[in-house]
Structures are given as structure tokens and as C-alpha cells.
CSV table of C-alpha atoms and ligand atoms in Angstrom, one decimal:
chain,number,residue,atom,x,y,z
A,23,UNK,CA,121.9,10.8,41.7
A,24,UNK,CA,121.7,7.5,43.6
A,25,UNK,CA,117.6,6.9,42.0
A,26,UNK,CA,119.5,7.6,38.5
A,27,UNK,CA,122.5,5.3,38.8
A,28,UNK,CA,119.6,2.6,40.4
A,29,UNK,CA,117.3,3.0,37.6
A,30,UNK,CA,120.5,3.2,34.5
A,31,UNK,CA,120.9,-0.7,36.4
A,32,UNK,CA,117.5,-2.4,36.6
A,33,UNK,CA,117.9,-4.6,33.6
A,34,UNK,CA,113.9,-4.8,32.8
A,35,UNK,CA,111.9,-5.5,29.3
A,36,UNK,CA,108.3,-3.3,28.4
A,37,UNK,CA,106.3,-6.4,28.3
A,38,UNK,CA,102.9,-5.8,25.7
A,39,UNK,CA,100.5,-3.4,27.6
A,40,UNK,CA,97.4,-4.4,29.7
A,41,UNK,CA,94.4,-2.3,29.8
A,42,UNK,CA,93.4,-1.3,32.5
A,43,UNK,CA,90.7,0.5,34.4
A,44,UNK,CA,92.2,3.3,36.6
A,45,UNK,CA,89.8,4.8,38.7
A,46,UNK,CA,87.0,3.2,37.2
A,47,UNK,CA,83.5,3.2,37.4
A,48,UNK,CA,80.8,2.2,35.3
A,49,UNK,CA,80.5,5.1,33.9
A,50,UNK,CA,84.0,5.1,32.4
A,51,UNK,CA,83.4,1.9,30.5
A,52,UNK,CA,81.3,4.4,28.1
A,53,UNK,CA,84.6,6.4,27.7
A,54,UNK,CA,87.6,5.7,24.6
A,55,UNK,CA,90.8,4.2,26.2
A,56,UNK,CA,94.0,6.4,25.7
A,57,UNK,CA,97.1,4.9,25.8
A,58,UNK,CA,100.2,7.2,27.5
A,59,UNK,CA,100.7,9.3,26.3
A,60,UNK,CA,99.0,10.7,23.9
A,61,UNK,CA,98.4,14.3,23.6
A,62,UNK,CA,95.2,16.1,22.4
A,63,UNK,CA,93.9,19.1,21.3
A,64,UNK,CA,91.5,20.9,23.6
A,65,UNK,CA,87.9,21.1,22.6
A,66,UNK,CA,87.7,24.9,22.1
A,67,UNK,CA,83.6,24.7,22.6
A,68,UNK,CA,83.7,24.1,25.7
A,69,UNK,CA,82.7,27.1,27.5
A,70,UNK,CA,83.4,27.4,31.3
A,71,UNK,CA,79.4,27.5,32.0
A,72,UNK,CA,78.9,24.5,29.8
A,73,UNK,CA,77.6,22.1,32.5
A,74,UNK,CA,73.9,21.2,32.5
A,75,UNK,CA,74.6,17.6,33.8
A,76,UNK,CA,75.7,18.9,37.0
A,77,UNK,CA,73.5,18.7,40.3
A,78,UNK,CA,75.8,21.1,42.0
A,79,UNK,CA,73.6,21.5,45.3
A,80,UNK,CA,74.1,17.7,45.9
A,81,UNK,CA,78.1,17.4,45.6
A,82,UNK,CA,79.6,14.3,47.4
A,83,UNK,CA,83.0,12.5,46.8
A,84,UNK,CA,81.6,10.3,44.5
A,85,UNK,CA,83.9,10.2,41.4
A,86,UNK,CA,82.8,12.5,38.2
A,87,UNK,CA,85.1,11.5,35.5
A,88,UNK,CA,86.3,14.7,33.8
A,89,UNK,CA,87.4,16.0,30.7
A,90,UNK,CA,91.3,16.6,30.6
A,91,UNK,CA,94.2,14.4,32.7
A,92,UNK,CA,97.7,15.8,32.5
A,93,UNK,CA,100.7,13.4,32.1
A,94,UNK,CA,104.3,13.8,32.2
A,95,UNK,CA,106.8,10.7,32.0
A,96,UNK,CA,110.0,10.2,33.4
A,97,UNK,CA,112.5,7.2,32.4
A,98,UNK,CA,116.2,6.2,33.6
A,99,UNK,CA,117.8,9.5,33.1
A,100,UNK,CA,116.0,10.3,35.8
A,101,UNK,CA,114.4,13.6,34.8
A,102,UNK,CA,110.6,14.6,34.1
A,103,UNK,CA,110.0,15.6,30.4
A,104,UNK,CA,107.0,16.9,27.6
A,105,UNK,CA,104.0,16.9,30.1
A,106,UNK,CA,101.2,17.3,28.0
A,107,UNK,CA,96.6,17.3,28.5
A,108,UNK,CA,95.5,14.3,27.5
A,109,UNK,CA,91.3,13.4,27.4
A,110,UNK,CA,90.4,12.2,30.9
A,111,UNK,CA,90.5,8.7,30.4
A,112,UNK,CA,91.6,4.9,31.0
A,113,UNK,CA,95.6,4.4,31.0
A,114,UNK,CA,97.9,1.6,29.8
A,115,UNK,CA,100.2,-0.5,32.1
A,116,UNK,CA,102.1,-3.6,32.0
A,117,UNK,CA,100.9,-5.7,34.2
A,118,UNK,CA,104.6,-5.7,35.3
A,119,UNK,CA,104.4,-2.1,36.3
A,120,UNK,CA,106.3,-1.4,39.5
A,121,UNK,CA,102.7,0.2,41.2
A,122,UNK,CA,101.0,-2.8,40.4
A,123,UNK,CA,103.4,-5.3,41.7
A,124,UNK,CA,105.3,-3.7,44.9
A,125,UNK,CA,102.9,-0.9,45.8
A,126,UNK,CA,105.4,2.1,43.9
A,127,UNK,CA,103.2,4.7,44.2
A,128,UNK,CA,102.6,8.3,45.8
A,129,UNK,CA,99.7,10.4,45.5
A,130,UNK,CA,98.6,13.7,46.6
A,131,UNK,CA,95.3,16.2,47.1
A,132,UNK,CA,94.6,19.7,46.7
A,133,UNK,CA,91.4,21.8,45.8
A,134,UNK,CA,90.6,24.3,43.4
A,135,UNK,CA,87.9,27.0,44.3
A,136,UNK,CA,86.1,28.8,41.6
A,137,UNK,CA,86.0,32.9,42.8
A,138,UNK,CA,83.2,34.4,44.4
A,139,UNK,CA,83.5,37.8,42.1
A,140,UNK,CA,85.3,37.9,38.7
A,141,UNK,CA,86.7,35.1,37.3
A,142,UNK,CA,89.4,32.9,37.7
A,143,UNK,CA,90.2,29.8,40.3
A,144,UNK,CA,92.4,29.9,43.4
A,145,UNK,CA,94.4,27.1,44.5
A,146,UNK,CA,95.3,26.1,47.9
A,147,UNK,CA,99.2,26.1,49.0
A,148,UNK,CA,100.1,23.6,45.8
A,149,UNK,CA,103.8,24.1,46.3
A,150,UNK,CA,103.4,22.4,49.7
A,151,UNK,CA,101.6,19.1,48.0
A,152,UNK,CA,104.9,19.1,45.9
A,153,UNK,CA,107.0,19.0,48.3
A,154,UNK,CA,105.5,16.6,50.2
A,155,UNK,CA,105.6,14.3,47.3
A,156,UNK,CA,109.4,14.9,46.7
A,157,UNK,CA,109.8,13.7,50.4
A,158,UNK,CA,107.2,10.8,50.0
A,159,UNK,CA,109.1,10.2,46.6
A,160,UNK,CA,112.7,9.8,48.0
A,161,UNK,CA,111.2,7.1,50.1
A,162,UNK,CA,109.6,5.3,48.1
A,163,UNK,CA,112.5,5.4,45.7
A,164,UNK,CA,111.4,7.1,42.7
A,165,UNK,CA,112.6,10.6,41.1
A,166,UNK,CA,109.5,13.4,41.6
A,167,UNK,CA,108.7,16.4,39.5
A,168,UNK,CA,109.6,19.9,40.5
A,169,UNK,CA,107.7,22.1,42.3
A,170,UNK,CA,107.2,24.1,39.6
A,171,UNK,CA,106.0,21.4,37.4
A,172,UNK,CA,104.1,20.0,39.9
A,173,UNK,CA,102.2,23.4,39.9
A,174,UNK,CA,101.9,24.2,36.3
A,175,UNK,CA,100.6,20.5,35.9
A,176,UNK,CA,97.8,21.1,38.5
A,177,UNK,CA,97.0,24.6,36.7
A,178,UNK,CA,96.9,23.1,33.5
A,179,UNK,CA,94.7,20.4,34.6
A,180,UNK,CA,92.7,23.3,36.7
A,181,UNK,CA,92.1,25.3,33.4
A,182,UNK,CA,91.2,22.8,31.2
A,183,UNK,CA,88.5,21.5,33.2
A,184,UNK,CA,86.9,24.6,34.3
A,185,UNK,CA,83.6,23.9,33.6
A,186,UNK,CA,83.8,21.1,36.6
A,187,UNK,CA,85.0,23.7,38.8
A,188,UNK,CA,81.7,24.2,40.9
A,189,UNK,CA,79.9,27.9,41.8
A,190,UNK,CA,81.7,29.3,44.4
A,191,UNK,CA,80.1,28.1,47.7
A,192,UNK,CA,78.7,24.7,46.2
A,193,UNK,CA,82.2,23.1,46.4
A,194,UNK,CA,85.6,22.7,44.6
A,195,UNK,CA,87.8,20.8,42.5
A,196,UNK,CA,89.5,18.2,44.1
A,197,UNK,CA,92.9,17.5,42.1
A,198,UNK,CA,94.4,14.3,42.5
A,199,UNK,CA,98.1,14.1,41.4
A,200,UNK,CA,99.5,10.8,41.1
A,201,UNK,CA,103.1,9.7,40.8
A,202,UNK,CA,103.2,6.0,40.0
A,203,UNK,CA,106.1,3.5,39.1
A,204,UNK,CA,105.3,2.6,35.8
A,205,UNK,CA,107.7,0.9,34.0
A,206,UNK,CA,107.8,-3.3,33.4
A,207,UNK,CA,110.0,-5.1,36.5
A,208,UNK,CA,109.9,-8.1,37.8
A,209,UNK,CA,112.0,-8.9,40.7
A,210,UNK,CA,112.0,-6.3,43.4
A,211,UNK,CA,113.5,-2.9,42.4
A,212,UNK,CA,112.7,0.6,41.5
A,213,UNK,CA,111.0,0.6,38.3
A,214,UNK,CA,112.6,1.9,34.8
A,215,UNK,CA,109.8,3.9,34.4
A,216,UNK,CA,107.5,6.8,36.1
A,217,UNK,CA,104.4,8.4,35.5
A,218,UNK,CA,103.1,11.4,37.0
A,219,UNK,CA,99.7,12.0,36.1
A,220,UNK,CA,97.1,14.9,37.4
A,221,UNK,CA,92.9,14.6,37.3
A,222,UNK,CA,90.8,16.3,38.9
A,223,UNK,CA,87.0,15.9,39.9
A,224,UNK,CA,84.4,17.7,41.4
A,225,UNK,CA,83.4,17.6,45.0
A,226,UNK,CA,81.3,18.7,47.9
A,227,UNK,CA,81.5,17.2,51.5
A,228,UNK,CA,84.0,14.4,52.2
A,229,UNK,CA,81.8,12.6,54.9
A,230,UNK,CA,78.2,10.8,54.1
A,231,UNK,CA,76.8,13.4,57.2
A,232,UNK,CA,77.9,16.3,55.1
A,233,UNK,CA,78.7,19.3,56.9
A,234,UNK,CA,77.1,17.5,60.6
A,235,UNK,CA,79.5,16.4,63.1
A,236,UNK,CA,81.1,13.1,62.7
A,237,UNK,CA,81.2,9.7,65.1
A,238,UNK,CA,84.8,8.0,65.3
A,239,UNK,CA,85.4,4.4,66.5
A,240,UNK,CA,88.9,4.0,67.6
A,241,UNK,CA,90.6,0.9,66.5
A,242,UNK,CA,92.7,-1.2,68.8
A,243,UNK,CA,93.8,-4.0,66.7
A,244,UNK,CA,95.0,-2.5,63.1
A,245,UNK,CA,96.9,-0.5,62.9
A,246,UNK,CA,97.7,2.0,60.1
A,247,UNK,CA,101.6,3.0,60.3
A,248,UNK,CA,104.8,1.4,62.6
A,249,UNK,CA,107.7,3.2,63.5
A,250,UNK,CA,110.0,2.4,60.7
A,251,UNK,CA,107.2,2.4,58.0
A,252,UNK,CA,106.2,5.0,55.9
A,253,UNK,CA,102.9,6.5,57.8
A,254,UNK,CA,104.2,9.4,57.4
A,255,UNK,CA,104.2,10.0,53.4
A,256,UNK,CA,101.4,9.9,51.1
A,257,UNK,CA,102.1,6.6,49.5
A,258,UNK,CA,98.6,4.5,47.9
A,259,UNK,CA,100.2,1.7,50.2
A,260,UNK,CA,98.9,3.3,53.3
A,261,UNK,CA,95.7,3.0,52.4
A,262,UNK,CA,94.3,-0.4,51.3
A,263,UNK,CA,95.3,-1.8,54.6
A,264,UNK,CA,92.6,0.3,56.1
A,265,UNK,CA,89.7,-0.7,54.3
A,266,UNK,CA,89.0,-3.6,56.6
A,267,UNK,CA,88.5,-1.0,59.8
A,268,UNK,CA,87.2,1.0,58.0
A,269,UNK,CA,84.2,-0.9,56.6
A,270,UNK,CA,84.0,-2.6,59.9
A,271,UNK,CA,83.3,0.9,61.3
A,272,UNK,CA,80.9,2.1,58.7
A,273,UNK,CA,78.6,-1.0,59.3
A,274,UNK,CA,78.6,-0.1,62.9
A,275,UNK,CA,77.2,3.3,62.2
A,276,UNK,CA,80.1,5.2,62.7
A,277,UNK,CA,82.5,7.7,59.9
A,278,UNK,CA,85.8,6.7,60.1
A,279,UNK,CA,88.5,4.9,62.3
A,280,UNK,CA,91.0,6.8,64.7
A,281,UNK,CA,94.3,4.3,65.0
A,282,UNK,CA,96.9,3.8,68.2
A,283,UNK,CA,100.3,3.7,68.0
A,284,UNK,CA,101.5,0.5,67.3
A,285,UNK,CA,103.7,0.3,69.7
A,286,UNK,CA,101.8,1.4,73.5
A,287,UNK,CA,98.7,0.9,71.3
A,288,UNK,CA,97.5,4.2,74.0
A,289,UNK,CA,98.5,7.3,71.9
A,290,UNK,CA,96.2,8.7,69.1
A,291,UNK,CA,97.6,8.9,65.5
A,292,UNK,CA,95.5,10.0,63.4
A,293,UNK,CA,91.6,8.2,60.7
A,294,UNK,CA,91.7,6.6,57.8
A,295,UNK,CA,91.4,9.7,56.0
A,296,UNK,CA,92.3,12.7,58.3
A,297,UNK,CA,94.2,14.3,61.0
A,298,UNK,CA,93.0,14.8,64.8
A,299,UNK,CA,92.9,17.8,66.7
A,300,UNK,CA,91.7,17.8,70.5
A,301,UNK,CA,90.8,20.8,72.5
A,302,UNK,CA,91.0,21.2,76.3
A,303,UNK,CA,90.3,24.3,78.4
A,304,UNK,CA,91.2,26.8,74.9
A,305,UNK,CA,94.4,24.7,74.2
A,306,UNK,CA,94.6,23.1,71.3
A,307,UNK,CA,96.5,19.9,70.9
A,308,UNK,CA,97.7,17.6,68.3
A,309,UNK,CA,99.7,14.3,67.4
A,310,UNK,CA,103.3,15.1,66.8
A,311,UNK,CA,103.9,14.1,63.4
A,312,UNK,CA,107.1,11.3,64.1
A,313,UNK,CA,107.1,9.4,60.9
A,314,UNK,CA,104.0,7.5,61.2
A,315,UNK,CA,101.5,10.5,61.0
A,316,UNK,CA,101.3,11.8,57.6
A,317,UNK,CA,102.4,16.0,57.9
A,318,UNK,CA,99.1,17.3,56.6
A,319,UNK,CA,99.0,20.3,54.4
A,320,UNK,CA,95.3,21.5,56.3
A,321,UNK,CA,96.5,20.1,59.6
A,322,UNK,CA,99.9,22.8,58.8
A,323,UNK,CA,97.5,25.5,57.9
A,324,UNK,CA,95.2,25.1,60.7
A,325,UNK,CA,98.2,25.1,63.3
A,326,UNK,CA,99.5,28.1,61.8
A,327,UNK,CA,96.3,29.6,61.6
A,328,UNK,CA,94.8,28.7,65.1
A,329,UNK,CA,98.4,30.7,66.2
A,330,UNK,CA,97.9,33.5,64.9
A,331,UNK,CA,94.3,33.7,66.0
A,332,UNK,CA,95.4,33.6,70.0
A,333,UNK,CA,95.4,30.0,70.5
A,334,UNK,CA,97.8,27.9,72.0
A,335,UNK,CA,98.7,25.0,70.1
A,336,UNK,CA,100.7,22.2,70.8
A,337,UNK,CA,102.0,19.2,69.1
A,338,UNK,CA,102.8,16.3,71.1
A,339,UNK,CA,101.5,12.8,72.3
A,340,UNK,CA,98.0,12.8,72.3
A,341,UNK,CA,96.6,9.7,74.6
A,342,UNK,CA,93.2,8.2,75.3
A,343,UNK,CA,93.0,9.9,79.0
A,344,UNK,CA,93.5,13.0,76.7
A,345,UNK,CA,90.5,12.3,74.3
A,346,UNK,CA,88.6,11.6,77.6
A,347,UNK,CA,88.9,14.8,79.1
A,348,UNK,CA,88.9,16.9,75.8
A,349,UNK,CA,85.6,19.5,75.1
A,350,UNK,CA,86.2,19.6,71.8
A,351,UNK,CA,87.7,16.9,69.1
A,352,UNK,CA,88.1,17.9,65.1
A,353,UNK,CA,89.5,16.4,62.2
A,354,UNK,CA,91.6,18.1,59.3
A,355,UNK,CA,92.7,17.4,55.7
A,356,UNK,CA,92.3,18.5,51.7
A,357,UNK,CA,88.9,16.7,51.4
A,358,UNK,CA,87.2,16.5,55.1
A,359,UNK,CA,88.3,20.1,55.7
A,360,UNK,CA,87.7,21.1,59.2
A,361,UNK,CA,85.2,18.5,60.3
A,362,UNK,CA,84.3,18.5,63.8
A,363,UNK,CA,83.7,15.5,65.9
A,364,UNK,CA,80.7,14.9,68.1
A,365,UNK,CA,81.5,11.8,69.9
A,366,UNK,CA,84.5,8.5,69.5
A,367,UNK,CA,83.9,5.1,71.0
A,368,UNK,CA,86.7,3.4,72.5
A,369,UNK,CA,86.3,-0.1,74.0
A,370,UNK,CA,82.2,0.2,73.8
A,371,UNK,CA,82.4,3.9,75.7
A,372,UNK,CA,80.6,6.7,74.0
A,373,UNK,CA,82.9,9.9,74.4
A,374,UNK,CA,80.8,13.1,73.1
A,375,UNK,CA,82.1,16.6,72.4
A,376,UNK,CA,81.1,20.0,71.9
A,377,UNK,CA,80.3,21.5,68.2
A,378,UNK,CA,78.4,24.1,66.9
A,379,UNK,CA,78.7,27.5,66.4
A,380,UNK,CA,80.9,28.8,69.2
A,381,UNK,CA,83.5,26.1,68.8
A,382,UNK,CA,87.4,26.6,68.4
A,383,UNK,CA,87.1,24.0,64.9
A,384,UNK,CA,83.6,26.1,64.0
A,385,UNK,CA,86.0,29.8,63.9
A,386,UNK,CA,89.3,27.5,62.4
A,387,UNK,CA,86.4,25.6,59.8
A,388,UNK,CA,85.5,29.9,58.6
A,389,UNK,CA,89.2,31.3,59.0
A,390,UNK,CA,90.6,28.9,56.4
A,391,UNK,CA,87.9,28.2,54.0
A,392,UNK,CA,87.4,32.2,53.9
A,393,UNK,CA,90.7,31.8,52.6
A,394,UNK,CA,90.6,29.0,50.2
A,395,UNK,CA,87.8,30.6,48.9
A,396,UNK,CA,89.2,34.0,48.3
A,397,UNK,CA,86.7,35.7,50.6
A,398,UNK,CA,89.4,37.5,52.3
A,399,UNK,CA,92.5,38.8,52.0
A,400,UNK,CA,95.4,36.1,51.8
A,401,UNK,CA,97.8,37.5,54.4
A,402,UNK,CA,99.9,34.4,54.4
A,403,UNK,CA,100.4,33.8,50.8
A,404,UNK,CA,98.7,30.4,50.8
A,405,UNK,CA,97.1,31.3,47.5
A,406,UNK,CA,97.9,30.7,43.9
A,407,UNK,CA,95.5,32.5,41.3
A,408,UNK,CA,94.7,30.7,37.9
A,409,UNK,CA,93.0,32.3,35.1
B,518,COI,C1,92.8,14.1,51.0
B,518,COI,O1,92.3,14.6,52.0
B,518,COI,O2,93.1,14.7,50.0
B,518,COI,C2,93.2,12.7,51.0
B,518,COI,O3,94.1,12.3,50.3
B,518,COI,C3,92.4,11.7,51.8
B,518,COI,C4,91.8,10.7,50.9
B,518,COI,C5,91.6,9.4,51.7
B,518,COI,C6,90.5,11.1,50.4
């Protein structure tokens, strides 16, 4: 009510739109522009098996532009209205657009799995990515779609790209739902405008080693959340100011950053791109999520899971005497997974840990992907079926 009566106020003009290139690579320069929004027909030739292009044993994050985005717009009344397909493409902005100037934008992740026998695509716990963007959407000041359109927008986007889906046990489809401030402003204040806007591309491992354990570096200096901040929502502004670590850690050798507290610059948060799980003597322990950890949806699962599997879990303050001690470190999230952690480096010391086969992340890494990947029964409910 407040967000309405905020956005009925900003007093802003739609200055003449700016192309530009969201998302882009090279190879979408070879690609038609398409303004928002503007709806198409879906090419009815385009069978699900249709994908000759595709090197599916060699899947990466690397981006593979699609074929179909979906987009749904939402001015000062408030509400989300007439989502439609449009071609996968570039979209239009002011360059007065509230995500381009103050950093107004949300997005979210969640995976599609083609089915192992018969057809049809299961998705992962989508209501939970909705939700979460409702919450990251309240602080960031901008109205959020439904949970129910947030979930037929990722099955629409699901089916109409099926052909990218991959075979089952090659990889997924990574959905990407973004909800950005899109409307002209230019002093500081919500924008008059929103976009949410769904695409999806294939993937395979997150991480350069592929499914091999991964080497953290932990950061002393940046840091990627304070107290206060918003660490602990999905916002695209918690991620630029990573990049720096981040590249500073890759040309060392190493996968991704673990960040401290900002405050006692002692206690673990969580990487760039992940949550961290530790395991000492069979107990399984885990930052406390207090605002500056973002609540992940495979970090929830894996808790859940690791529960109901025998195991004691806790959440709480996770230090650097912990890490020392732990056998066993792992990371969770949508596109790293369960991937488990063979050693981190903290002030030029070489901590290394257990993997392999008989390890607590190796059992949690098979528990929930047999799950994902409709392999066995869904006891939980976690799974949404598309066809
Ligand atoms: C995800 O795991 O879905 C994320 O959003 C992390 C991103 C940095 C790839």
C-alpha cells in the first residue's frame, strides 16, 4: 500500500529509450532487438529434440542465449499485469531507469531438469524463489509478482524453451528471473515503473573444476554484506562489489572467495556465489543466516535434508578456529549445487579437507539431486512437474 502511494508520487517523465545490451555477448549482436513488450507467436516447428548445435557433454555456465524470455510489467497502481513470451532477446531502457542509476534490482535462480523416463520437466521448489523475491522486493522498495505468477512465468518460460532443456543427466535449465526498476527517474526514489522478466539458459557445472573439489581463499579486507545492508536478499547490488576478490582469487589459482563478518572480521559468511557448510566429528554446521547471509533455497534444502538423514545440523556462528578443525567443508546453492571443498587459504595457510565418496556433502550432493532429478520419489513436495 505504502510502495503504491510512493510510486502514485514520484513525479518522473519516460525519457526516449536507450538500447541496450542485457546480458550480452557477442553472440547476441547477431540477434533482432525487441523492445518491451512485445509479444510473439511461438514458432510451432520447433520440436523439443530440435537441437543439433548443442555439445551437451561439455555444459558450463557460459551463457547460451535462448529462444523465448517472459515479461510482465508493473506501473504505479502497483499491480503485475498481461505477462506474455517474447523472443529471447535485447531489451529497451531509459537510461534513467531506476536499475541503471540506483542499483533497483532483484534477481533470482532456479533449475529445470528434463525427466529421466517419459516426458516432461521438473522444477525445483519455485514457490520458495518467489518468496524470497517478495522479501528481497519489500527492501528494495519495489512491488513483486505473486507466487503464482512467479511460477507460471518460470513454466511458461520452461516450456517454451524445451529444446534447451538438456538430457537428463547432462544438466539443466538454469532460469533466471529478474525483477528490475524500470521506469525513467532521476533523483533518488522508487522508480514509476517495474519489469519482471524470466530467461533461461542451459547449464552444466557452475565451477571451471567441474564436478572436482574446489580451493577457497578467504578474504579479509572486502567484504560482501554489513549489518544493516541487504546481504541477505538477492539484490544484483550484492554482487558487482565482489568482482574485485573475486578476480583477485581466480588469478591466484583458487575458485571463489569465502568473506568475514564485517564487523569481528573472525566469523564465516558465506563466497561470492554460494553458501558454506562445515563438518566436524558427523555434525554439520552452518552460518546463521542474520541479515547479511543470503537464506539459500539449496542451503534450506540441504539442512532439511541432512535432518532427516540422521544428522545433526546446526546453524550458528561459524569462526576461523571452526574451519581449522573441520574434516569436511561444502558449499551450496541453485548453480554450484553441493560442491565440496578440498582445501581454503586464510592468511597464506593451506587448510585441506576430506571429499570423496564417503563424505557427508558426497551422500547430501546424491540425496538432493536424486530429487531434483526426479529419480526418486519426492517425499517433501519440493517438486513442481511441467509438461
Ligand atoms: C545461483 O546459484 O543461482 C546464483 O544466483 C549465484 C550466481 C552468482 C550464479
Amino acid at each position: 500500500m505504502m510502495l503504491r502511494k510512493l510510486l502514485n508520487s514520484v513525479d518522473s517523465q519516460f525519457l526516449n529509450g536507450l538500447k541496450l545490451q542485457i546480458g550480452g555477448s557477442s553472440y547476441l549482436a547477431s540477434r533482432s532487438v525487441f523492445s518491451l513488450p512485445e509479444a510473439v507467436g511461438l514458432d510451432s516447428d520447433r520440436s523439443d529434440e530440435e537441437n543439433g548445435e548443442m555439445d551437451w557433454d561439455n555444459l558450463g555456465f557460459a551463457l547460451t542465449p535462448t529462444d523465448y524470455m517472459y515479461v510482465m510489467k508493473c506501473s504505479r497502481d502497483g499491480y503485475f499485469t498481461h505477462g506474455k513470451l517474447n523472443r529471447y532477446g535485447n531489451i529497451e531502457l531509459s537510461p534513467s531507469a531506476g536499475v541503471l542509476n540506483y542499483g533497483q534490482g532483484l534477481f533470482e535462480g532456479l533449475k529445470a531438469y528434463r525427466r529421466a523416463k517419459g516426458a516432461g520437466f521438473l522444477l525445483f521448489r519455485p514457490e520458495e524463489n518467489a518468496k524470497r523475491m517478495q522479501v528481497g522486493a519489500e527492501r528494495m522498495c519495489m512491488p513483486a509478482p505473486s507466487v503464482d505468477q512467479f511460477t507460471h512465468a518460470v513454466e511458461q518460460t520452461v516450456l517454451a524453451n524445451k529444446r534447451w532443456v538438456p538430457p537428463s543427466g547432462k544438466g539443466s535449465l538454469y532460469i533466471r528471473p529478474l525483477l528490475i526498476g524500470s521506469g525513467a527517474i532521476l533523483g533518488l526514489a522508487p522508480a514509476p515503473e517495474y519489469t519482471f522478466l524470466v530467461y533461461a539458459a542451459p547449464v552444466g557445472t557452475y565451477f571451471k573444476e567441474g564436478m572436482a573439489p574446489i580451493n577457497l581463499l578467504i578474504e579479509r579486507e572486502t567484504h560482501r554484506a554489513t549489518p544493516g545492508g541487504t546481504g541477505g536478499v538477492k539484490t544484483i547490488a550484492n554482487y558487482a562489489p565482489v568482482l574485485q576478490a573475486q578476480m583477485r582469487a581466480k588469478s591466484k589459482g583458487f575458485s571463489d572467495v569465502l568473506y568475514l563478518d564485517s564487523v569481528n572480521k573472525r566469523y564465516l559468511e558465506e563466497a561470492s556465489s554460494c553458501n558454506l557448510f562445515i563438518v566436524k566429528g558427523g555434525v554439520i554446521s552452518t552460518p546463521y543466516t542474520n541479515g547479511t547471509i543470503l537464506p539459500g533455497i539449496t542451503r534450506k534444502s540441504i539442512i532439511e535434508l541432512a535432518r532427516n538423514n540422521g544428522y545433526q545440523v546446526s546453524e550458528r556462528l561459524v569462526s576461523i578456529d571452526d574451519l581449522r578443525e573441520a574434516d569436511e567443508v561444502f558449499c551450496t546453492g541453485t548453480a554450484v549445487v553441493v560442491s565440496p571443498v578440498s582445501s581454503i587459504t586464510y592468511q597464506g595457510h593451506r587448510y585441506r579437507y576430506r571429499t570423496g565418496e564417503e563424505t557427508v556433502s558426497k551422500k547430501l550432493y546424491e540425496a538432493l539431486t536424486s530429487i531434483q532429478m526426479g529419480l526418486v520419489e519426492d517425499k517433501l513436495g519440493w517438486i513442481v512437474n511441467i509438461n
